[in-house]
Each structure stands twice: as C-alpha cells, then as structure tokens.
Amino acid sequence: MFTAAFFESMSGFTTTGASVLIDIERVPESLLLWPALTHWLGSMGIIVLSLAILPFLGVGGMQLYKAEVPSPVPDKLRPRIKDTAMALWKVYILFTAAETVLLMAGGLNLFEALSHTFATLATSGFSTKNASVGHYQSAYLDGVVMIFMLLAGINFSLHYAALRGRVHSFWRDPGCRFFLGLCALLIAATAGSLYGSTDTSLSQAFRYAAFQVISILTTTGFATADYETWPPLAQVVLFLCMFLGGSAGSTGGGIKCLRILLLIKRGYRETLLLIHPRSVFQVKLGGRMVPADVLHSIWGFFVLYLRLFVLFSLLMAALGLDLLTAFSSVAATLGNIGPGFSAMGPADNYAALPQAAKWLLSLSMLLGRLEIYTVLVLVIPEFWRP
C-alpha cells in the first residue's frame, strides 16, 4: 500500500500521470482531488511556488529556477526570481480559469472541469474517467484540451510577453517555431497513416492524430483512442514523441524540443566541417551565437538521458517485463508522460507491476522531472564536501 501511495504521489508532483488506480470512476472525488492538486502544483514546480509565496527562500534562487525551468539560454522575465515566479504564476492561473470555463461550457461539472484543467496545464494527463478524455466523445472538448495542451507545451515566458502586447514573440522564438512545426509534421504523418491503413475518415484521422500527437509530444498523456490498435507507422511516431517533449520553459517534460533543435544544428555544423575542414561555422539560435559550453552541456544531457533510458529498461526487463513494456514504461516515466505501450498502454495502468518496478519507475519520474543532473548531483560526494 505504501509503495502504491508513493508511486501515485511521485506521479502527481512530477506531473507524469501514471497511475496504479484500477477503476478511477469508483474512487471518491475527495481522493481524486489530491492527485489533481499535486499535478497542478508540481507543473510549475514546488521550487517556483515556494519562491513566489515565501521570498525568504530566495537564496540561490536563480540556480533553482534554471533547474526547474531548464533552457539552454534561460530568460529572466523580471530582475528578481521572486518577481519572475509571480509573473509565471499569474499566466498559469489565467489559463486555468479560462480552460475551466470552456470545459464547463462543454458540459462538464465543476469538479471534472477543474480536474481536467489541472491535468492539461500540468501536462500530467490524469483524468477522472477510465477512458480519459475519450470518455466524453466530444469534438468540442477534444479541441479545447488540445489548445491548452499546446499552450502548456510552449515556453511560458512567451505567454507572458504576449499578454504584455508582444504577440510576435511566438513567431520570433526559434524554439516555438520548431515545436509547432514539428507538431504539425508529426500530426500529418500520423493522420496519413491512419487514413491510409484504416477505414477512418480524413477528418476523424486528423482529429485523433492531432490529439494523440499533441498529448504525447507535450508529455500530457491524455487519450481519446487506443493507439495500440493503430498502424505501425502511427505507433512509431507516438513512441518517438515520448523522447521529444515540449518547449524549454514549459510545464512539459522530456528532452525538450529546443535541445533537439540545437542538436540538429550542431550535427549540421559537424557535417559542414567535414566538407570544409578549414572553415568556421557557428551554431546560432534566433540570430545569436550559442556558446560552445551550452552545446556541450546539451550533448551531455542527451547522452545521459539515453543511457538512463537503456539502463532502466534493462532493469525493468530483469524484473520479468516483456521488452515493449519495459522500454515504453521507462520512456513514459522518464519523459513524464504516463501511458506507454503494451501492458502500460492507454487502456491499462501500472497497478500490475511488481513493487520493485514501481520504485524504479518512481526514480525515473523524479530524474525526468528534475532534469537528471539536479538529482544526480546530490549523490556525488564532492557536492557535500566543504
């Protein structure tokens, strides 16, 4: 019982959305309110919340902010971290109120609307229904949730800038452009696979493909369909989405699209150097040169992420899980997504896992949410030496 409670709480505060509750609809609303609140609080981070409410915890605040809202080049919205945290929370609360009203307009009661709003903006995907958002079979609700999942997957500093009149900030930001462009490309590939391999109409193919791609790419984890019955190409696209994640500075998990963009740029630069070894090529982002140490740290994070994925997958397989379940469960928890494939699919949960697997995946969720380095540095002896 303690293991299950720990797993559920860790899933909440890390906004993963993985659950061990077998029949959610039979759980009292008072108990469902707890994971909903942990998701909502965990999304912007207990660290940021503490800095906004308890200013006296601001010692070393900027370092903590970088850990909680990771970005290769973090933007300080305001001169002080306390003011930055307050600005982010104002945007977050505004989005919370807006989505709640829109969901209630679609027929949900206040509790259901709040629960799904918390899960959407927290990119946790924990629903009060066993069939997730698909329970309602409503194109309107699907659309509302998709819009706010996208908003939650975009850097919140851009939302703050837009609310202050700088709407062009979305298009001028290269990370946002890459995130939205990649999202459109993956939706088109998934919809094309569904339309070409099943009897689904074109409009339905785009509706279900858009929802699932956005849900997994932003690491939310909501579902409107059992994608395990989809064609292999669509499943491969969704599995790929588990590693990408949303924008840096969003509430999503994963590697983050901005890191992927810079890795692609660095790979392109290395290719050019092979062709013109005496030339000098600089990696630029938004017209500004990206320092070499930032590129090195991104590459190190990427390699470490993949190593942890392989290590945890092997440990899960050693506990008796089949390969697909082992790989997808680690990808889903390390990326803070929730549902995976096979025994961890959208129609299943984590209740049947052995206790050792639940503890291992709890560690995976924590590492993924705190960007790996923040946790690993605590176990290095040199960190504690004076």
CSV table of C-alpha atoms in Angstrom, one decimal:
chain,number,residue,atom,x,y,z
A,1,MET,CA,0.0,0.0,0.0
A,2,PHE,CA,2.8,2.4,0.9
A,3,THR,CA,4.6,1.7,-2.4
A,4,ALA,CA,1.4,2.4,-4.4
A,5,ALA,CA,0.8,5.6,-2.4
A,6,PHE,CA,4.4,6.7,-3.0
A,7,PHE,CA,4.2,5.9,-6.7
A,8,GLU,CA,0.9,7.9,-7.1
A,9,SER,CA,2.3,10.9,-5.2
A,10,MET,CA,5.5,10.9,-7.2
A,11,SER,CA,3.5,10.7,-10.4
A,12,GLY,CA,1.5,13.7,-9.2
A,13,PHE,CA,4.3,16.0,-8.2
A,14,THR,CA,6.3,15.1,-11.3
A,15,THR,CA,3.2,15.6,-13.5
A,16,THR,CA,3.7,12.2,-15.0
A,17,GLY,CA,0.1,11.0,-14.7
A,18,ALA,CA,1.0,7.3,-14.4
A,19,SER,CA,-1.5,5.7,-12.0
A,20,VAL,CA,-2.0,2.5,-10.0
A,21,LEU,CA,-5.7,3.1,-9.6
A,22,ILE,CA,-7.6,0.4,-11.4
A,23,ASP,CA,-11.1,1.9,-11.5
A,24,ILE,CA,-10.8,5.6,-11.3
A,25,GLU,CA,-14.5,6.3,-11.6
A,26,ARG,CA,-15.2,4.4,-8.4
A,27,VAL,CA,-12.7,6.4,-6.4
A,28,PRO,CA,-14.3,9.2,-4.3
A,29,GLU,CA,-13.9,12.7,-5.6
A,30,SER,CA,-12.1,13.7,-2.4
A,31,LEU,CA,-9.3,11.3,-3.2
A,32,LEU,CA,-9.2,12.3,-6.8
A,33,LEU,CA,-8.7,15.9,-5.8
A,34,TRP,CA,-5.3,15.1,-4.2
A,35,PRO,CA,-3.6,13.9,-7.5
A,36,ALA,CA,-5.2,16.8,-9.3
A,37,LEU,CA,-3.7,19.3,-6.9
A,38,THR,CA,-0.3,17.6,-6.9
A,39,HIS,CA,-0.2,17.8,-10.7
A,40,TRP,CA,-1.2,21.4,-10.8
A,41,LEU,CA,1.3,22.4,-8.1
A,42,GLY,CA,4.1,20.2,-9.5
A,43,SER,CA,3.7,21.5,-13.0
A,44,MET,CA,5.2,24.9,-12.3
A,45,GLY,CA,7.3,23.4,-9.6
A,46,ILE,CA,7.3,23.4,-5.8
A,47,ILE,CA,10.5,25.4,-6.0
A,48,VAL,CA,8.9,28.2,-8.1
A,49,LEU,CA,5.8,28.2,-5.9
A,50,SER,CA,8.0,28.5,-2.8
A,51,LEU,CA,9.9,31.4,-4.2
A,52,ALA,CA,6.7,33.2,-5.2
A,53,ILE,CA,5.0,32.7,-1.8
A,54,LEU,CA,8.0,32.5,0.5
A,55,PRO,CA,10.5,35.1,-0.6
A,56,PHE,CA,12.9,34.3,2.2
A,57,LEU,CA,13.7,31.0,0.4
A,58,GLY,CA,15.3,33.1,-2.4
A,59,VAL,CA,18.9,32.2,-1.6
A,60,GLY,CA,20.4,30.8,-4.7
A,61,GLY,CA,17.0,31.3,-6.4
A,62,MET,CA,18.3,31.7,-10.0
A,63,GLN,CA,20.1,28.4,-9.8
A,64,LEU,CA,16.9,26.7,-8.6
A,65,TYR,CA,14.9,28.4,-11.3
A,66,LYS,CA,17.3,27.1,-14.0
A,67,ALA,CA,16.8,23.6,-12.6
A,68,GLU,CA,13.0,23.8,-12.6
A,69,VAL,CA,12.6,25.7,-15.9
A,70,PRO,CA,15.5,24.3,-17.9
A,71,SER,CA,16.6,26.1,-21.1
A,72,PRO,CA,19.9,26.4,-22.8
A,73,VAL,CA,19.6,30.2,-22.5
A,74,PRO,CA,17.1,31.0,-19.7
A,75,ASP,CA,15.3,34.2,-19.9
A,76,LYS,CA,14.9,36.3,-16.8
A,77,LEU,CA,11.5,37.9,-17.2
A,78,ARG,CA,11.9,40.2,-14.3
A,79,PRO,CA,15.0,41.3,-12.4
A,80,ARG,CA,14.4,39.1,-9.4
A,81,ILE,CA,13.4,35.4,-9.3
A,82,LYS,CA,10.5,36.2,-6.9
A,83,ASP,CA,9.0,38.5,-9.5
A,84,THR,CA,9.6,36.1,-12.3
A,85,ALA,CA,7.9,33.3,-10.4
A,86,MET,CA,4.9,35.6,-9.6
A,87,ALA,CA,4.6,36.6,-13.3
A,88,LEU,CA,4.6,32.9,-14.4
A,89,TRP,CA,2.0,32.0,-11.8
A,90,LYS,CA,-0.3,34.8,-13.0
A,91,VAL,CA,-0.2,33.5,-16.5
A,92,TYR,CA,-0.8,30.0,-15.2
A,93,ILE,CA,-3.8,30.9,-13.1
A,94,LEU,CA,-5.3,32.9,-16.0
A,95,PHE,CA,-5.0,29.8,-18.3
A,96,THR,CA,-6.5,27.7,-15.5
A,97,ALA,CA,-9.6,29.9,-15.2
A,98,ALA,CA,-10.1,30.1,-19.0
A,99,GLU,CA,-9.9,26.4,-19.6
A,100,THR,CA,-12.2,25.6,-16.7
A,101,VAL,CA,-14.9,27.9,-18.0
A,102,LEU,CA,-14.6,26.5,-21.5
A,103,LEU,CA,-14.8,22.9,-20.3
A,104,MET,CA,-17.9,23.7,-18.2
A,105,ALA,CA,-19.4,25.2,-21.3
A,106,GLY,CA,-18.9,21.8,-23.0
A,107,GLY,CA,-21.0,20.0,-20.3
A,108,LEU,CA,-18.5,19.1,-17.6
A,109,ASN,CA,-19.3,19.8,-14.0
A,110,LEU,CA,-17.0,22.0,-11.9
A,111,PHE,CA,-15.1,19.1,-10.4
A,112,GLU,CA,-14.5,17.4,-13.8
A,113,ALA,CA,-13.6,20.7,-15.4
A,114,LEU,CA,-11.1,21.6,-12.7
A,115,SER,CA,-9.5,18.1,-12.7
A,116,HIS,CA,-9.0,18.1,-16.4
A,117,THR,CA,-7.8,21.7,-16.4
A,118,PHE,CA,-5.2,20.9,-13.7
A,119,ALA,CA,-4.1,17.8,-15.7
A,120,THR,CA,-4.0,19.7,-19.0
A,121,LEU,CA,-1.9,22.7,-17.9
A,122,ALA,CA,0.2,20.5,-15.7
A,123,THR,CA,0.8,18.2,-18.8
A,124,SER,CA,0.0,15.3,-16.5
A,125,GLY,CA,-3.0,13.8,-18.3
A,126,PHE,CA,-4.6,12.3,-15.2
A,127,SER,CA,-8.3,12.0,-15.9
A,128,THR,CA,-11.3,11.3,-13.6
A,129,LYS,CA,-12.6,8.8,-16.3
A,130,ASN,CA,-11.1,5.4,-17.1
A,131,ALA,CA,-11.3,6.2,-20.8
A,132,SER,CA,-9.6,9.6,-20.2
A,133,VAL,CA,-10.9,12.4,-22.4
A,134,GLY,CA,-12.2,9.8,-24.9
A,135,HIS,CA,-15.0,9.1,-22.4
A,136,TYR,CA,-16.9,12.2,-23.5
A,137,GLN,CA,-16.8,11.6,-27.2
A,138,SER,CA,-16.9,15.3,-27.8
A,139,ALA,CA,-15.0,17.1,-30.6
A,140,TYR,CA,-15.5,20.4,-28.8
A,141,LEU,CA,-13.9,19.1,-25.6
A,142,ASP,CA,-11.1,17.5,-27.6
A,143,GLY,CA,-10.4,20.9,-29.3
A,144,VAL,CA,-10.4,22.8,-26.0
A,145,VAL,CA,-8.0,20.3,-24.4
A,146,MET,CA,-5.7,20.3,-27.5
A,147,ILE,CA,-5.4,24.1,-27.5
A,148,PHE,CA,-4.5,24.3,-23.8
A,149,MET,CA,-2.1,21.3,-24.1
A,150,LEU,CA,-0.3,23.3,-26.9
A,151,LEU,CA,-0.3,26.4,-24.7
A,152,ALA,CA,1.2,24.4,-21.8
A,153,GLY,CA,3.8,22.9,-24.1
A,154,ILE,CA,5.1,26.4,-25.1
A,155,ASN,CA,7.6,28.4,-23.1
A,156,PHE,CA,5.6,30.4,-20.5
A,157,SER,CA,7.8,33.4,-20.9
A,158,LEU,CA,6.4,33.8,-24.4
A,159,HIS,CA,2.8,33.8,-23.0
A,160,TYR,CA,3.9,36.5,-20.5
A,161,ALA,CA,5.3,38.5,-23.4
A,162,ALA,CA,2.2,38.0,-25.5
A,163,LEU,CA,-0.1,39.2,-22.6
A,164,ARG,CA,2.0,42.3,-22.4
A,165,GLY,CA,1.4,43.1,-26.1
A,166,ARG,CA,4.3,41.3,-27.7
A,167,VAL,CA,2.3,38.7,-29.6
A,168,HIS,CA,5.0,38.4,-32.3
A,169,SER,CA,7.2,36.7,-29.6
A,170,PHE,CA,5.8,33.3,-30.5
A,171,TRP,CA,6.9,33.5,-34.2
A,172,ARG,CA,10.2,35.2,-33.4
A,173,ASP,CA,11.2,32.5,-31.0
A,174,PRO,CA,13.0,29.7,-32.9
A,175,GLY,CA,12.2,27.1,-30.2
A,176,CYS,CA,8.5,27.8,-30.5
A,177,ARG,CA,8.6,27.7,-34.3
A,178,PHE,CA,10.4,24.4,-34.2
A,179,PHE,CA,8.0,22.9,-31.7
A,180,LEU,CA,4.9,23.9,-33.6
A,181,GLY,CA,6.4,22.9,-37.0
A,182,LEU,CA,7.4,19.5,-35.6
A,183,CYS,CA,4.0,19.1,-34.1
A,184,ALA,CA,2.3,19.8,-37.5
A,185,LEU,CA,4.7,17.3,-39.3
A,186,LEU,CA,4.1,14.5,-36.8
A,187,ILE,CA,0.3,15.1,-36.9
A,188,ALA,CA,0.3,14.9,-40.7
A,189,ALA,CA,2.4,11.6,-40.7
A,190,THR,CA,0.1,10.0,-38.0
A,191,ALA,CA,-3.1,11.1,-39.8
A,192,GLY,CA,-1.8,9.9,-43.1
A,193,SER,CA,-1.0,6.5,-41.6
A,194,LEU,CA,-4.5,6.3,-40.0
A,195,TYR,CA,-6.3,7.4,-43.2
A,196,GLY,CA,-4.3,5.1,-45.5
A,197,SER,CA,-4.4,2.0,-43.3
A,198,THR,CA,-7.8,2.0,-41.7
A,199,ASP,CA,-11.4,2.9,-42.6
A,200,THR,CA,-11.2,6.1,-40.6
A,201,SER,CA,-12.4,9.3,-42.4
A,202,LEU,CA,-9.9,12.0,-43.1
A,203,SER,CA,-11.5,14.4,-40.6
A,204,GLN,CA,-11.5,11.7,-37.9
A,205,ALA,CA,-7.9,10.7,-38.7
A,206,PHE,CA,-6.7,14.3,-38.2
A,207,ARG,CA,-8.8,14.7,-35.1
A,208,TYR,CA,-7.5,11.6,-33.3
A,209,ALA,CA,-3.9,12.0,-34.7
A,210,ALA,CA,-3.8,15.6,-33.6
A,211,PHE,CA,-5.0,14.9,-30.1
A,212,GLN,CA,-2.6,12.0,-29.5
A,213,VAL,CA,0.5,13.6,-31.0
A,214,ILE,CA,-0.1,16.8,-29.1
A,215,SER,CA,-0.8,14.9,-25.9
A,216,ILE,CA,2.3,12.8,-26.0
A,217,LEU,CA,4.6,15.5,-27.5
A,218,THR,CA,3.7,17.9,-24.7
A,219,THR,CA,4.1,14.9,-22.3
A,220,THR,CA,0.4,15.3,-21.1
A,221,GLY,CA,-0.7,11.7,-21.7
A,222,PHE,CA,-4.4,12.2,-22.3
A,223,ALA,CA,-6.1,9.7,-24.7
A,224,THR,CA,-9.1,9.8,-27.0
A,225,ALA,CA,-8.3,6.5,-28.7
A,226,ASP,CA,-6.5,3.2,-28.1
A,227,TYR,CA,-3.4,4.0,-30.2
A,228,GLU,CA,-2.1,0.4,-29.7
A,229,THR,CA,-4.6,-0.7,-32.4
A,230,TRP,CA,-3.2,1.9,-34.8
A,231,PRO,CA,-0.9,1.1,-37.8
A,232,PRO,CA,2.8,0.5,-37.0
A,233,LEU,CA,3.9,3.9,-38.5
A,234,ALA,CA,1.5,5.8,-36.3
A,235,GLN,CA,2.7,3.9,-33.2
A,236,VAL,CA,6.4,4.6,-34.1
A,237,VAL,CA,5.6,8.3,-34.4
A,238,LEU,CA,4.0,8.3,-31.0
A,239,PHE,CA,6.9,6.4,-29.5
A,240,LEU,CA,9.3,9.0,-31.0
A,241,CYS,CA,7.2,11.8,-29.4
A,242,MET,CA,7.9,10.3,-26.0
A,243,PHE,CA,11.5,11.4,-26.3
A,244,LEU,CA,11.0,14.9,-27.7
A,245,GLY,CA,8.9,16.8,-25.1
A,246,GLY,CA,7.6,20.3,-25.2
A,247,SER,CA,9.4,23.7,-25.3
A,248,ALA,CA,12.0,24.7,-22.8
A,249,GLY,CA,10.3,26.7,-20.1
A,250,SER,CA,7.0,24.9,-20.5
A,251,THR,CA,5.4,22.6,-18.0
A,252,GLY,CA,6.2,19.6,-20.1
A,253,GLY,CA,8.9,17.0,-19.6
A,254,GLY,CA,11.1,15.0,-22.0
A,255,ILE,CA,14.3,16.1,-23.6
A,256,LYS,CA,12.7,19.4,-24.8
A,257,CYS,CA,12.4,20.4,-28.5
A,258,LEU,CA,14.9,23.3,-28.1
A,259,ARG,CA,17.6,20.8,-27.2
A,260,ILE,CA,16.7,18.7,-30.2
A,261,LEU,CA,16.9,21.7,-32.4
A,262,LEU,CA,20.3,22.6,-31.2
A,263,LEU,CA,21.5,19.0,-31.6
A,264,ILE,CA,20.3,19.1,-35.2
A,265,LYS,CA,22.1,22.4,-35.8
A,266,ARG,CA,25.3,21.0,-34.2
A,267,GLY,CA,25.1,17.9,-36.3
A,268,TYR,CA,24.7,20.0,-39.4
A,269,ARG,CA,27.7,22.1,-38.4
A,270,GLU,CA,29.8,19.0,-38.0
A,271,THR,CA,28.7,17.8,-41.5
A,272,LEU,CA,29.8,21.1,-43.0
A,273,LEU,CA,33.1,20.9,-41.2
A,274,LEU,CA,33.7,17.5,-42.9
A,275,ILE,CA,33.2,19.2,-46.3
A,276,HIS,CA,35.1,22.4,-45.4
A,277,PRO,CA,37.5,21.5,-42.6
A,278,ARG,CA,39.2,24.9,-42.6
A,279,SER,CA,36.0,26.9,-42.4
A,280,VAL,CA,34.4,28.3,-39.2
A,281,PHE,CA,30.8,27.6,-38.7
A,282,GLN,CA,28.9,28.9,-35.6
A,283,VAL,CA,25.6,27.5,-34.3
A,284,LYS,CA,23.1,30.3,-34.0
A,285,LEU,CA,19.7,30.5,-32.4
A,286,GLY,CA,17.5,33.4,-33.2
A,287,GLY,CA,20.4,35.3,-34.7
A,288,ARG,CA,22.6,34.9,-31.6
A,289,MET,CA,25.6,32.6,-31.4
A,290,VAL,CA,25.2,29.7,-29.0
A,291,PRO,CA,28.2,29.3,-26.7
A,292,ALA,CA,30.2,26.1,-27.1
A,293,ASP,CA,29.8,25.2,-23.4
A,294,VAL,CA,26.0,25.3,-23.9
A,295,LEU,CA,26.2,22.9,-26.9
A,296,HIS,CA,28.5,20.6,-24.9
A,297,SER,CA,26.1,20.5,-21.9
A,298,ILE,CA,23.1,19.8,-24.2
A,299,TRP,CA,25.0,16.9,-25.9
A,300,GLY,CA,26.0,15.6,-22.4
A,301,PHE,CA,22.4,15.7,-21.2
A,302,PHE,CA,21.2,13.9,-24.4
A,303,VAL,CA,23.7,11.1,-24.0
A,304,LEU,CA,23.0,10.8,-20.2
A,305,TYR,CA,19.2,10.7,-21.0
A,306,LEU,CA,19.6,7.8,-23.4
A,307,ARG,CA,22.0,5.9,-21.1
A,308,LEU,CA,19.4,6.1,-18.2
A,309,PHE,CA,16.7,5.0,-20.6
A,310,VAL,CA,18.7,1.9,-21.6
A,311,LEU,CA,19.8,1.2,-18.0
A,312,PHE,CA,16.3,1.5,-16.6
A,313,SER,CA,14.8,-0.5,-19.5
A,314,LEU,CA,17.3,-3.4,-18.9
A,315,LEU,CA,16.4,-3.3,-15.1
A,316,MET,CA,12.7,-3.5,-15.9
A,317,ALA,CA,13.3,-6.4,-18.3
A,318,ALA,CA,15.3,-8.1,-15.5
A,319,LEU,CA,12.2,-7.9,-13.3
A,320,GLY,CA,10.3,-10.0,-15.8
A,321,LEU,CA,8.6,-7.5,-18.0
A,322,ASP,CA,8.5,-8.0,-21.8
A,323,LEU,CA,10.7,-5.7,-23.8
A,324,LEU,CA,8.0,-3.5,-25.2
A,325,THR,CA,6.5,-2.9,-21.7
A,326,ALA,CA,10.0,-2.3,-20.3
A,327,PHE,CA,11.1,0.2,-22.9
A,328,SER,CA,7.8,2.0,-23.1
A,329,SER,CA,7.2,2.3,-19.3
A,330,VAL,CA,10.7,3.8,-18.9
A,331,ALA,CA,10.2,6.2,-21.8
A,332,ALA,CA,6.8,7.2,-20.4
A,333,THR,CA,8.1,7.9,-16.9
A,334,LEU,CA,11.4,9.4,-17.8
A,335,GLY,CA,9.6,11.7,-20.1
A,336,ASN,CA,6.8,12.3,-17.6
A,337,ILE,CA,4.1,11.2,-20.0
A,338,GLY,CA,2.2,8.4,-18.2
A,339,PRO,CA,0.8,5.9,-20.7
A,340,GLY,CA,3.1,3.8,-22.9
A,341,PHE,CA,2.6,0.7,-24.9
A,342,SER,CA,1.8,-3.0,-24.2
A,343,ALA,CA,0.9,-3.5,-20.6
A,344,MET,CA,1.3,0.2,-20.0
A,345,GLY,CA,-1.0,1.3,-22.9
A,346,PRO,CA,-3.7,4.0,-22.7
A,347,ALA,CA,-6.3,1.4,-21.7
A,348,ASP,CA,-4.1,0.0,-18.9
A,349,ASN,CA,-2.2,1.3,-15.8
A,350,TYR,CA,0.8,0.5,-13.6
A,351,ALA,CA,-1.1,-1.4,-10.9
A,352,ALA,CA,0.1,-4.9,-12.0
A,353,LEU,CA,3.8,-4.0,-11.9
A,354,PRO,CA,5.9,-5.6,-9.1
A,355,GLN,CA,6.8,-3.3,-6.2
A,356,ALA,CA,10.5,-3.1,-7.3
A,357,ALA,CA,9.4,-1.9,-10.7
A,358,LYS,CA,7.2,0.8,-9.1
A,359,TRP,CA,10.1,2.1,-7.1
A,360,LEU,CA,12.4,2.1,-10.1
A,361,LEU,CA,9.8,4.0,-12.2
A,362,SER,CA,9.3,6.4,-9.3
A,363,LEU,CA,13.0,7.2,-9.5
A,364,SER,CA,12.7,7.5,-13.3
A,365,MET,CA,9.9,10.1,-12.9
A,366,LEU,CA,11.9,12.1,-10.4
A,367,LEU,CA,15.0,12.1,-12.7
A,368,GLY,CA,13.0,13.1,-15.7
A,369,ARG,CA,11.1,15.9,-14.0
A,370,LEU,CA,14.3,17.5,-12.3
A,371,GLU,CA,16.4,17.2,-15.5
A,372,ILE,CA,18.6,14.4,-14.2
A,373,TYR,CA,21.5,16.5,-13.2
A,374,THR,CA,19.7,18.1,-10.3
A,375,VAL,CA,19.1,14.6,-8.7
A,376,LEU,CA,22.4,13.0,-9.6
A,377,VAL,CA,24.5,15.9,-8.2
A,378,LEU,CA,23.0,15.1,-4.7
A,379,VAL,CA,24.7,11.6,-4.7
A,380,ILE,CA,28.1,12.9,-5.7
A,381,PRO,CA,30.4,13.1,-2.6
A,382,GLU,CA,32.2,16.2,-3.9
A,383,PHE,CA,28.9,18.1,-3.7
A,384,TRP,CA,28.8,17.7,0.1
A,385,ARG,CA,32.4,18.4,0.8
A,386,PRO,CA,33.3,21.9,2.1
